[in-house]
Structure formats: structure tokens, C-alpha cells
Amino acid sequence: MSERVVLVTGGNRGIGFAIAEEFVRAGYSKVAVTVRSGEGPAGTTAFKADVTDAASLDAAFTEIEAALGPVEILVANAGITRDTLLMRMSDEQFEEVVNTNLNGVFRVLRRATMGMIKKKHGRVILIGSVVGLLGSAGQVNYSATKSALVGMARSITRELGSRGITANVVAPGFIDTDMTSALPEDLIADYKKKIPAGRFASPSEVAKVVTWLASDDAAYISGAVIPVDGGLGMGH
Ligand code: NAI
């Protein structure tokens, strides 16, 4: 069993749930998830937090540290979409996505790295997206936040790389979750034609890459963008 404390944001469903579940399966005994509602998978402890609310996050971190210890493996997974074409995108649609997907990651990161520096060990894994580098019509807000995570991971690598901390982006392509089930049928069929693998992935296919990146085997990988996209984004 690994005693390292793992935190996955947005662990009550989708990719975050699968990641937390995979850490438990891999033998981690201290897996925390943040939720806004609901629970994480069996074997994890849920803490209420909203990444757009610094006070709720700070309170969750204080509770996690008291219950399990300082976070050594952070998976910043919580994210939203508010898709529409640029000309129709409101300030609110842009800012809501930035506030969750980018500012939210910053808030979690700042709070988590303190403990990692003390431990001289840490893993920062940011859940980006293939569209961060590929771009996507109708996702100017979302893709901008996801490409920003690359700069973030690389800057953390430069700031904290000598302290045993790695920071990487995992960039999923299309994964079968609530986020993609909201897409229209014809668009799903069209995307599948463009993906060399010819299919969407299951959340567990992303989760297994994340647990590997968190392991000692991946200690020399930092500042990288690891695609899990069936070949959709290659060349970027
Ligand atoms: P989902 O919509 O099923 O789950 C998102 C999770 O984030 C939920 O647990 C939700 O409560 C949480 N969340 C959202 N806003 C939050 C906030 N303000 N504070 C705290 N938690 C919040 O989405 P899914 O598909 O599981 O996506 C997870 C991550 O993977 C996201 O960052 C998403 O952008 C990314 N991703 C998903 C892809 C897909 O095909 N499903 C593809 C590429 C990236």
C-alpha cells in the first residue's frame, strides 16, 4: 500500500471518479476527492469544495491535511465546458470556464505545493484536453484554458523541478463521460471518423496513465503533455 496522499478534484463522476478508483486499485490507502455533491468511489474520502471558491478549497485542504496528511499527488481534474461560437460567446460563458478550468487549477495548485515542497516529493497532474493544442470550433473559452495548463505545468517544472516535484499535463481526446454524452449524435459520429483509433476511450484508459505518471517509474518525466486521444491530436 502506498501511504502517499492523493487528491483528485471533481472525483464524484466521469474521469475524476475513474482516476480516484484507479489509485485505490493501485494500492493507495489515502485517496481524497473533492466533490460539490455526491461521493467518490469506494476506498476514497470525499471533501466538499468548489474550485471557484478559494475559502471552500482552503477549508477542504485543512480537513484533508488533518485527516490524511499533506497532499503529495495532485490531480487537477475539475473542469467545465460552455460551448458556443466566438461571435455568440458571452463574457459570462468565457469567464465561467476560465474561472473553473484555469483559475481553479491555480488555486488548488498554490495550496497543494506547500506540502510537496516540505516533503521534497510531489506529483502535479493537470487534466488538459486534446483541444488545448488542436483547437476546436465552438470552444474558444475551453481550449484557451486547456492550453494554458501546458504553460502552467512547464513553469512549475522550472520552479520546483529540483525539489522532487514533477508537473505534467494529461491531454485526453474524446472520453465516454457525461461531458461528451451531451454532444449531438451526428457530431459524435463525425468525431469518431476523425479519430485514428475509431472510438472514444473509457475513463479508465485515462486513469491508468495518470496513476503511472504519479508512480516512481515516471520520476524523470516533467513538463510533458501526454496524449490519451487515440491519435486525434498527433503532430502537436
Ligand atoms: P464531468 O462533467 O463528468 O465531470 C467534471 C467534474 O468536475 C465533476 O465532478 C464536477 O463536479 C467537477 N467540477 C466542475 N466544476 C467544478 C467546480 N467549480 N468546483 C469543483 N468541482 C467542479 O467531466 P469529465 O468528462 O469527467 O471531465 C473531467 C476533466 O477531463 C475535465 O477537466 C475535462 O475538461 C477533461 N476532459 C474531458 C474529456 C472528455 O471527453 N470527457 C476530454 C478531454 C478533457
mmCIF file of C-alpha atoms and ligand atoms in Angstrom:
data_model
loop_
_atom_site.group_PDB
_atom_site.id
_atom_site.type_symbol
_atom_site.label_atom_id
_atom_site.label_comp_id
_atom_site.label_asym_id
_atom_site.label_seq_id
_atom_site.Cartn_x
_atom_site.Cartn_y
_atom_site.Cartn_z
ATOM 1 C CA MET A 1 0.000 0.000 0.000
ATOM 2 C CA SER A 2 1.264 3.495 -0.773
ATOM 3 C CA GLU A 3 0.930 5.963 2.094
ATOM 4 C CA ARG A 4 1.200 8.950 -0.258
ATOM 5 C CA VAL A 5 -1.803 11.267 -0.055
ATOM 6 C CA VAL A 6 -3.630 11.679 -3.364
ATOM 7 C CA LEU A 7 -6.136 14.420 -4.130
ATOM 8 C CA VAL A 8 -8.369 14.326 -7.204
ATOM 9 C CA THR A 9 -10.616 17.347 -7.814
ATOM 10 C CA GLY A 10 -14.078 16.599 -9.198
ATOM 11 C CA GLY A 11 -13.968 12.965 -8.085
ATOM 12 C CA ASN A 12 -17.692 12.193 -7.960
ATOM 13 C CA ARG A 13 -18.110 11.242 -11.617
ATOM 14 C CA GLY A 14 -16.536 10.840 -15.044
ATOM 15 C CA ILE A 15 -12.768 10.881 -15.475
ATOM 16 C CA GLY A 16 -12.097 12.109 -11.918
ATOM 17 C CA PHE A 17 -14.088 9.223 -10.430
ATOM 18 C CA ALA A 18 -12.186 6.717 -12.604
ATOM 19 C CA ILE A 19 -8.831 8.244 -11.612
ATOM 20 C CA ALA A 20 -9.629 8.054 -7.887
ATOM 21 C CA GLU A 21 -10.843 4.467 -8.346
ATOM 22 C CA GLU A 22 -7.619 3.525 -10.151
ATOM 23 C CA PHE A 23 -5.456 4.953 -7.335
ATOM 24 C CA VAL A 24 -7.364 2.759 -4.863
ATOM 25 C CA ARG A 25 -6.908 -0.259 -7.152
ATOM 26 C CA ALA A 26 -3.175 0.531 -7.424
ATOM 27 C CA GLY A 27 -2.850 0.275 -3.631
ATOM 28 C CA TYR A 28 -3.055 3.872 -2.410
ATOM 29 C CA SER A 29 -4.723 3.942 1.016
ATOM 30 C CA LYS A 30 -5.110 7.740 1.312
ATOM 31 C CA VAL A 31 -7.145 8.972 -1.638
ATOM 32 C CA ALA A 32 -9.118 12.204 -1.192
ATOM 33 C CA VAL A 33 -11.555 13.593 -3.723
ATOM 34 C CA THR A 34 -13.242 16.961 -3.816
ATOM 35 C CA VAL A 35 -16.922 16.938 -4.666
ATOM 36 C CA ARG A 36 -19.571 19.595 -4.955
ATOM 37 C CA SER A 37 -22.203 16.915 -4.408
ATOM 38 C CA GLY A 38 -22.229 13.119 -4.158
ATOM 39 C CA GLU A 39 -19.339 10.842 -3.239
ATOM 40 C CA GLY A 40 -16.154 9.461 -4.746
ATOM 41 C CA PRO A 41 -15.544 5.741 -5.363
ATOM 42 C CA ALA A 42 -15.255 3.176 -2.547
ATOM 43 C CA GLY A 43 -11.983 3.480 -0.651
ATOM 44 C CA THR A 44 -11.756 7.273 -1.081
ATOM 45 C CA THR A 45 -12.704 10.118 1.259
ATOM 46 C CA ALA A 46 -14.826 12.960 -0.118
ATOM 47 C CA PHE A 47 -14.349 16.597 0.880
ATOM 48 C CA LYS A 48 -16.744 19.347 -0.219
ATOM 49 C CA ALA A 49 -15.094 22.073 -2.286
ATOM 50 C CA ASP A 50 -15.761 24.336 -5.219
ATOM 51 C CA VAL A 51 -12.625 25.275 -7.163
ATOM 52 C CA THR A 52 -14.067 28.725 -7.912
ATOM 53 C CA ASP A 53 -14.290 29.441 -4.185
ATOM 54 C CA ALA A 54 -10.866 29.865 -2.533
ATOM 55 C CA ALA A 55 -12.293 29.712 1.016
ATOM 56 C CA SER A 56 -14.031 26.361 0.392
ATOM 57 C CA LEU A 57 -10.845 24.963 -1.119
ATOM 58 C CA ASP A 58 -8.719 26.163 1.767
ATOM 59 C CA ALA A 59 -11.150 24.573 4.236
ATOM 60 C CA ALA A 60 -11.057 21.286 2.283
ATOM 61 C CA PHE A 61 -7.235 21.264 2.272
ATOM 62 C CA THR A 62 -7.155 21.896 6.022
ATOM 63 C CA GLU A 63 -9.538 18.952 6.552
ATOM 64 C CA ILE A 64 -7.562 16.679 4.192
ATOM 65 C CA GLU A 65 -4.276 17.543 5.906
ATOM 66 C CA ALA A 66 -5.794 16.829 9.332
ATOM 67 C CA ALA A 67 -7.394 13.536 8.241
ATOM 68 C CA LEU A 68 -4.763 12.119 5.862
ATOM 69 C CA GLY A 69 -1.697 14.402 5.785
ATOM 70 C CA PRO A 70 -0.295 16.808 3.179
ATOM 71 C CA VAL A 71 -1.193 16.144 -0.453
ATOM 72 C CA GLU A 72 1.711 14.644 -2.410
ATOM 73 C CA ILE A 73 -0.120 13.709 -5.600
ATOM 74 C CA LEU A 74 -2.481 16.302 -7.016
ATOM 75 C CA VAL A 75 -4.750 15.547 -9.955
ATOM 76 C CA ALA A 76 -6.459 18.768 -11.075
ATOM 77 C CA ASN A 77 -9.384 17.298 -12.961
ATOM 78 C CA ALA A 78 -12.423 19.505 -12.261
ATOM 79 C CA GLY A 79 -13.479 21.235 -15.447
ATOM 80 C CA ILE A 80 -16.473 22.524 -17.390
ATOM 81 C CA THR A 81 -17.475 23.435 -20.938
ATOM 82 C CA ARG A 82 -19.719 26.274 -22.082
ATOM 83 C CA ASP A 83 -19.507 25.736 -25.834
ATOM 84 C CA THR A 84 -20.685 28.209 -28.426
ATOM 85 C CA LEU A 85 -19.251 30.054 -31.405
ATOM 86 C CA LEU A 86 -16.999 33.030 -30.660
ATOM 87 C CA MET A 87 -19.440 35.616 -32.038
ATOM 88 C CA ARG A 88 -22.147 34.346 -29.685
ATOM 89 C CA MET A 89 -19.965 33.762 -26.618
ATOM 90 C CA SER A 90 -20.916 35.971 -23.687
ATOM 91 C CA ASP A 91 -18.444 37.362 -21.161
ATOM 92 C CA GLU A 92 -20.079 35.068 -18.592
ATOM 93 C CA GLN A 93 -19.539 31.939 -20.741
ATOM 94 C CA PHE A 94 -15.884 32.850 -21.231
ATOM 95 C CA GLU A 95 -15.205 33.866 -17.653
ATOM 96 C CA GLU A 96 -17.024 30.934 -16.051
ATOM 97 C CA VAL A 97 -14.846 28.460 -17.951
ATOM 98 C CA VAL A 98 -11.651 30.413 -17.174
ATOM 99 C CA ASN A 99 -12.600 30.696 -13.508
ATOM 100 C CA THR A 100 -13.111 26.929 -13.181
ATOM 101 C CA ASN A 101 -10.604 25.379 -15.592
ATOM 102 C CA LEU A 102 -7.705 27.795 -15.158
ATOM 103 C CA ASN A 103 -8.107 29.942 -12.033
ATOM 104 C CA GLY A 104 -9.476 26.873 -10.212
ATOM 105 C CA VAL A 105 -6.355 24.872 -11.067
ATOM 106 C CA PHE A 106 -4.152 27.760 -9.921
ATOM 107 C CA ARG A 107 -5.967 27.934 -6.554
ATOM 108 C CA VAL A 108 -5.623 24.192 -5.946
ATOM 109 C CA LEU A 109 -2.004 24.122 -7.053
ATOM 110 C CA ARG A 110 -0.892 27.006 -4.885
ATOM 111 C CA ARG A 111 -2.394 25.338 -1.845
ATOM 112 C CA ALA A 112 -1.041 21.859 -2.646
ATOM 113 C CA THR A 113 2.559 22.688 -3.471
ATOM 114 C CA MET A 114 3.367 23.944 0.055
ATOM 115 C CA GLY A 115 3.147 20.392 1.416
ATOM 116 C CA MET A 116 5.001 18.902 -1.559
ATOM 117 C CA ILE A 117 7.956 21.253 -1.013
ATOM 118 C CA LYS A 118 8.171 20.202 2.654
ATOM 119 C CA LYS A 119 8.029 16.518 1.651
ATOM 120 C CA LYS A 120 10.578 17.073 -1.148
ATOM 121 C CA HIS A 121 8.286 14.959 -3.293
ATOM 122 C CA GLY A 122 5.259 15.764 -5.387
ATOM 123 C CA ARG A 123 3.305 14.929 -8.491
ATOM 124 C CA VAL A 124 1.179 17.541 -10.220
ATOM 125 C CA ILE A 125 -1.041 16.104 -12.921
ATOM 126 C CA LEU A 126 -3.244 18.559 -14.785
ATOM 127 C CA ILE A 127 -6.099 17.186 -16.868
ATOM 128 C CA GLY A 128 -5.919 19.162 -20.100
ATOM 129 C CA SER A 129 -7.508 18.229 -23.394
ATOM 130 C CA VAL A 130 -6.566 17.396 -26.964
ATOM 131 C CA VAL A 131 -8.292 20.656 -27.964
ATOM 132 C CA GLY A 132 -5.777 22.674 -25.926
ATOM 133 C CA LEU A 133 -3.285 22.233 -28.750
ATOM 134 C CA LEU A 134 -5.558 21.173 -31.630
ATOM 135 C CA GLY A 135 -8.154 23.934 -31.170
ATOM 136 C CA SER A 136 -11.869 23.393 -31.555
ATOM 137 C CA ALA A 137 -14.598 25.453 -33.193
ATOM 138 C CA GLY A 138 -17.085 26.472 -30.533
ATOM 139 C CA GLN A 139 -14.580 26.055 -27.708
ATOM 140 C CA VAL A 140 -12.527 29.264 -27.702
ATOM 141 C CA ASN A 141 -13.013 29.553 -23.928
ATOM 142 C CA TYR A 142 -12.386 25.879 -23.093
ATOM 143 C CA SER A 143 -9.401 25.322 -25.419
ATOM 144 C CA ALA A 144 -7.716 28.528 -24.170
ATOM 145 C CA THR A 145 -7.877 27.247 -20.584
ATOM 146 C CA LYS A 146 -6.584 23.809 -21.550
ATOM 147 C CA SER A 147 -3.583 25.150 -23.495
ATOM 148 C CA ALA A 148 -2.826 27.452 -20.554
ATOM 149 C CA LEU A 149 -2.305 24.365 -18.391
ATOM 150 C CA VAL A 150 0.718 23.463 -20.538
ATOM 151 C CA GLY A 151 2.426 26.759 -19.611
ATOM 152 C CA MET A 152 1.473 26.171 -16.003
ATOM 153 C CA ALA A 153 2.955 22.644 -15.855
ATOM 154 C CA ARG A 154 6.147 23.821 -17.554
ATOM 155 C CA SER A 155 6.561 26.798 -15.209
ATOM 156 C CA ILE A 156 6.027 24.555 -12.170
ATOM 157 C CA THR A 157 8.624 22.196 -13.603
ATOM 158 C CA ARG A 158 11.120 25.063 -13.787
ATOM 159 C CA GLU A 159 10.226 26.434 -10.343
ATOM 160 C CA LEU A 160 10.009 23.180 -8.407
ATOM 161 C CA GLY A 161 11.735 20.533 -10.516
ATOM 162 C CA SER A 162 14.801 20.483 -8.264
ATOM 163 C CA ARG A 163 12.618 19.676 -5.230
ATOM 164 C CA GLY A 164 11.441 16.274 -6.351
ATOM 165 C CA ILE A 165 8.239 17.648 -7.868
ATOM 166 C CA THR A 166 7.081 16.846 -11.392
ATOM 167 C CA ALA A 167 4.249 18.570 -13.262
ATOM 168 C CA ASN A 168 2.632 17.209 -16.395
ATOM 169 C CA VAL A 169 -0.499 17.602 -18.475
ATOM 170 C CA VAL A 170 -2.555 14.573 -19.465
ATOM 171 C CA ALA A 171 -4.483 15.516 -22.600
ATOM 172 C CA PRO A 172 -7.474 13.235 -23.183
ATOM 173 C CA GLY A 173 -9.237 13.102 -26.512
ATOM 174 C CA PHE A 174 -12.885 12.046 -26.516
ATOM 175 C CA ILE A 175 -13.790 10.020 -23.447
ATOM 176 C CA ASP A 176 -17.192 8.465 -22.714
ATOM 177 C CA THR A 177 -18.497 10.664 -19.874
ATOM 178 C CA ASP A 178 -21.420 13.000 -19.119
ATOM 179 C CA MET A 179 -19.414 15.790 -20.796
ATOM 180 C CA THR A 180 -19.348 14.029 -24.191
ATOM 181 C CA SER A 181 -22.754 12.334 -23.920
ATOM 182 C CA ALA A 182 -24.184 15.865 -24.130
ATOM 183 C CA LEU A 183 -22.859 16.149 -27.730
ATOM 184 C CA PRO A 184 -25.324 15.659 -30.630
ATOM 185 C CA GLU A 185 -25.297 12.134 -32.233
ATOM 186 C CA ASP A 186 -24.166 13.368 -35.674
ATOM 187 C CA LEU A 187 -21.242 15.269 -34.136
ATOM 188 C CA ILE A 188 -20.188 12.143 -32.190
ATOM 189 C CA ALA A 189 -20.238 10.094 -35.451
ATOM 190 C CA ASP A 190 -18.212 12.808 -37.198
ATOM 191 C CA TYR A 191 -15.591 12.901 -34.407
ATOM 192 C CA LYS A 192 -15.250 9.114 -34.476
ATOM 193 C CA LYS A 193 -14.349 9.293 -38.178
ATOM 194 C CA LYS A 194 -11.531 11.734 -37.349
ATOM 195 C CA ILE A 195 -10.021 9.666 -34.524
ATOM 196 C CA PRO A 196 -7.455 7.173 -35.886
ATOM 197 C CA ALA A 197 -8.499 4.677 -33.172
ATOM 198 C CA GLY A 198 -12.097 4.987 -34.465
ATOM 199 C CA ARG A 199 -13.654 5.138 -30.999
ATOM 200 C CA PHE A 200 -13.972 7.164 -27.819
ATOM 201 C CA ALA A 201 -11.995 5.942 -24.797
ATOM 202 C CA SER A 202 -13.252 4.794 -21.423
ATOM 203 C CA PRO A 203 -12.379 6.965 -18.395
ATOM 204 C CA SER A 204 -10.220 4.132 -17.029
ATOM 205 C CA GLU A 205 -7.878 4.436 -20.035
ATOM 206 C CA VAL A 206 -7.073 7.968 -18.874
ATOM 207 C CA ALA A 207 -6.915 6.892 -15.222
ATOM 208 C CA LYS A 208 -4.213 4.270 -15.824
ATOM 209 C CA VAL A 209 -1.938 6.857 -17.463
ATOM 210 C CA VAL A 210 -2.453 9.192 -14.511
ATOM 211 C CA THR A 211 -1.530 6.568 -11.890
ATOM 212 C CA TRP A 212 1.552 5.663 -13.890
ATOM 213 C CA LEU A 213 2.620 9.336 -14.051
ATOM 214 C CA ALA A 214 2.184 9.504 -10.276
ATOM 215 C CA SER A 215 4.411 6.474 -9.735
ATOM 216 C CA ASP A 216 8.170 6.390 -9.059
ATOM 217 C CA ASP A 217 8.638 4.971 -12.569
ATOM 218 C CA ALA A 218 7.711 8.388 -14.016
ATOM 219 C CA ALA A 219 10.046 10.436 -11.766
ATOM 220 C CA TYR A 220 12.025 11.836 -14.712
ATOM 221 C CA ILE A 221 9.027 12.968 -16.769
ATOM 222 C CA SER A 222 8.101 16.614 -16.226
ATOM 223 C CA GLY A 223 6.695 19.465 -18.289
ATOM 224 C CA ALA A 224 5.275 16.944 -20.757
ATOM 225 C CA VAL A 225 1.915 16.742 -22.468
ATOM 226 C CA ILE A 226 0.845 13.111 -22.503
ATOM 227 C CA PRO A 227 -1.936 12.485 -25.012
ATOM 228 C CA VAL A 228 -4.616 9.862 -24.394
ATOM 229 C CA ASP A 229 -6.536 10.551 -27.563
ATOM 230 C CA GLY A 230 -6.384 7.569 -29.934
ATOM 231 C CA GLY A 231 -4.128 9.595 -32.251
ATOM 232 C CA LEU A 232 -6.523 12.515 -32.743
ATOM 233 C CA GLY A 233 -4.052 15.254 -31.801
ATOM 234 C CA MET A 234 -0.753 13.876 -33.075
ATOM 235 C CA GLY A 235 1.682 16.320 -34.625
ATOM 236 C CA HIS A 236 1.237 18.965 -31.943
HETATM 237 P P1 NAI B 1 -17.712 15.655 -15.979
HETATM 238 O O1 NAI B 1 -18.564 16.826 -16.331
HETATM 239 O O2 NAI B 1 -18.292 14.284 -15.995
HETATM 240 O O3 NAI B 1 -17.038 15.881 -14.549
HETATM 241 C C1 NAI B 1 -16.455 17.119 -14.207
HETATM 242 C C2 NAI B 1 -16.143 17.113 -12.729
HETATM 243 O O4 NAI B 1 -15.649 18.419 -12.383
HETATM 244 C C3 NAI B 1 -17.380 16.873 -11.868
HETATM 245 O O5 NAI B 1 -17.018 16.097 -10.759
HETATM 246 C C4 NAI B 1 -17.749 18.274 -11.419
HETATM 247 O O6 NAI B 1 -18.448 18.331 -10.184
HETATM 248 C C5 NAI B 1 -16.366 18.896 -11.280
HETATM 249 N N1 NAI B 1 -16.444 20.357 -11.281
HETATM 250 C C6 NAI B 1 -16.900 21.171 -12.245
HETATM 251 N N2 NAI B 1 -16.867 22.445 -11.827
HETATM 252 C C7 NAI B 1 -16.369 22.433 -10.563
HETATM 253 C C8 NAI B 1 -16.098 23.435 -9.589
HETATM 254 N N3 NAI B 1 -16.355 24.724 -9.814
HETATM 255 N N4 NAI B 1 -15.578 23.052 -8.398
HETATM 256 C C9 NAI B 1 -15.344 21.761 -8.133
HETATM 257 N N5 NAI B 1 -15.584 20.766 -8.999
HETATM 258 C C10 NAI B 1 -16.094 21.105 -10.201
HETATM 259 O O7 NAI B 1 -16.468 15.780 -16.942
HETATM 260 P P2 NAI B 1 -15.360 14.715 -17.385
HETATM 261 O O8 NAI B 1 -15.641 14.353 -18.780
HETATM 262 O O9 NAI B 1 -15.173 13.676 -16.369
HETATM 263 O O10 NAI B 1 -14.088 15.695 -17.416
HETATM 264 C C11 NAI B 1 -13.089 15.723 -16.406
HETATM 265 C C12 NAI B 1 -11.921 16.536 -16.911
HETATM 266 O O11 NAI B 1 -11.425 15.948 -18.113
HETATM 267 C C13 NAI B 1 -12.276 17.981 -17.240
HETATM 268 O O12 NAI B 1 -11.211 18.818 -16.862
HETATM 269 C C14 NAI B 1 -12.423 17.954 -18.739
HETATM 270 O O13 NAI B 1 -12.178 19.202 -19.303
HETATM 271 C C15 NAI B 1 -11.376 16.927 -19.129
HETATM 272 N N6 NAI B 1 -11.575 16.316 -20.424
HETATM 273 C C16 NAI B 1 -12.687 15.546 -20.693
HETATM 274 C C17 NAI B 1 -12.828 14.959 -21.930
HETATM 275 C C18 NAI B 1 -13.980 14.089 -22.292
HETATM 276 O O14 NAI B 1 -14.041 13.645 -23.450
HETATM 277 N N7 NAI B 1 -14.897 13.774 -21.400
HETATM 278 C C19 NAI B 1 -11.819 15.162 -22.982
HETATM 279 C C20 NAI B 1 -10.712 15.968 -22.606
HETATM 280 C C21 NAI B 1 -10.609 16.516 -21.356
#
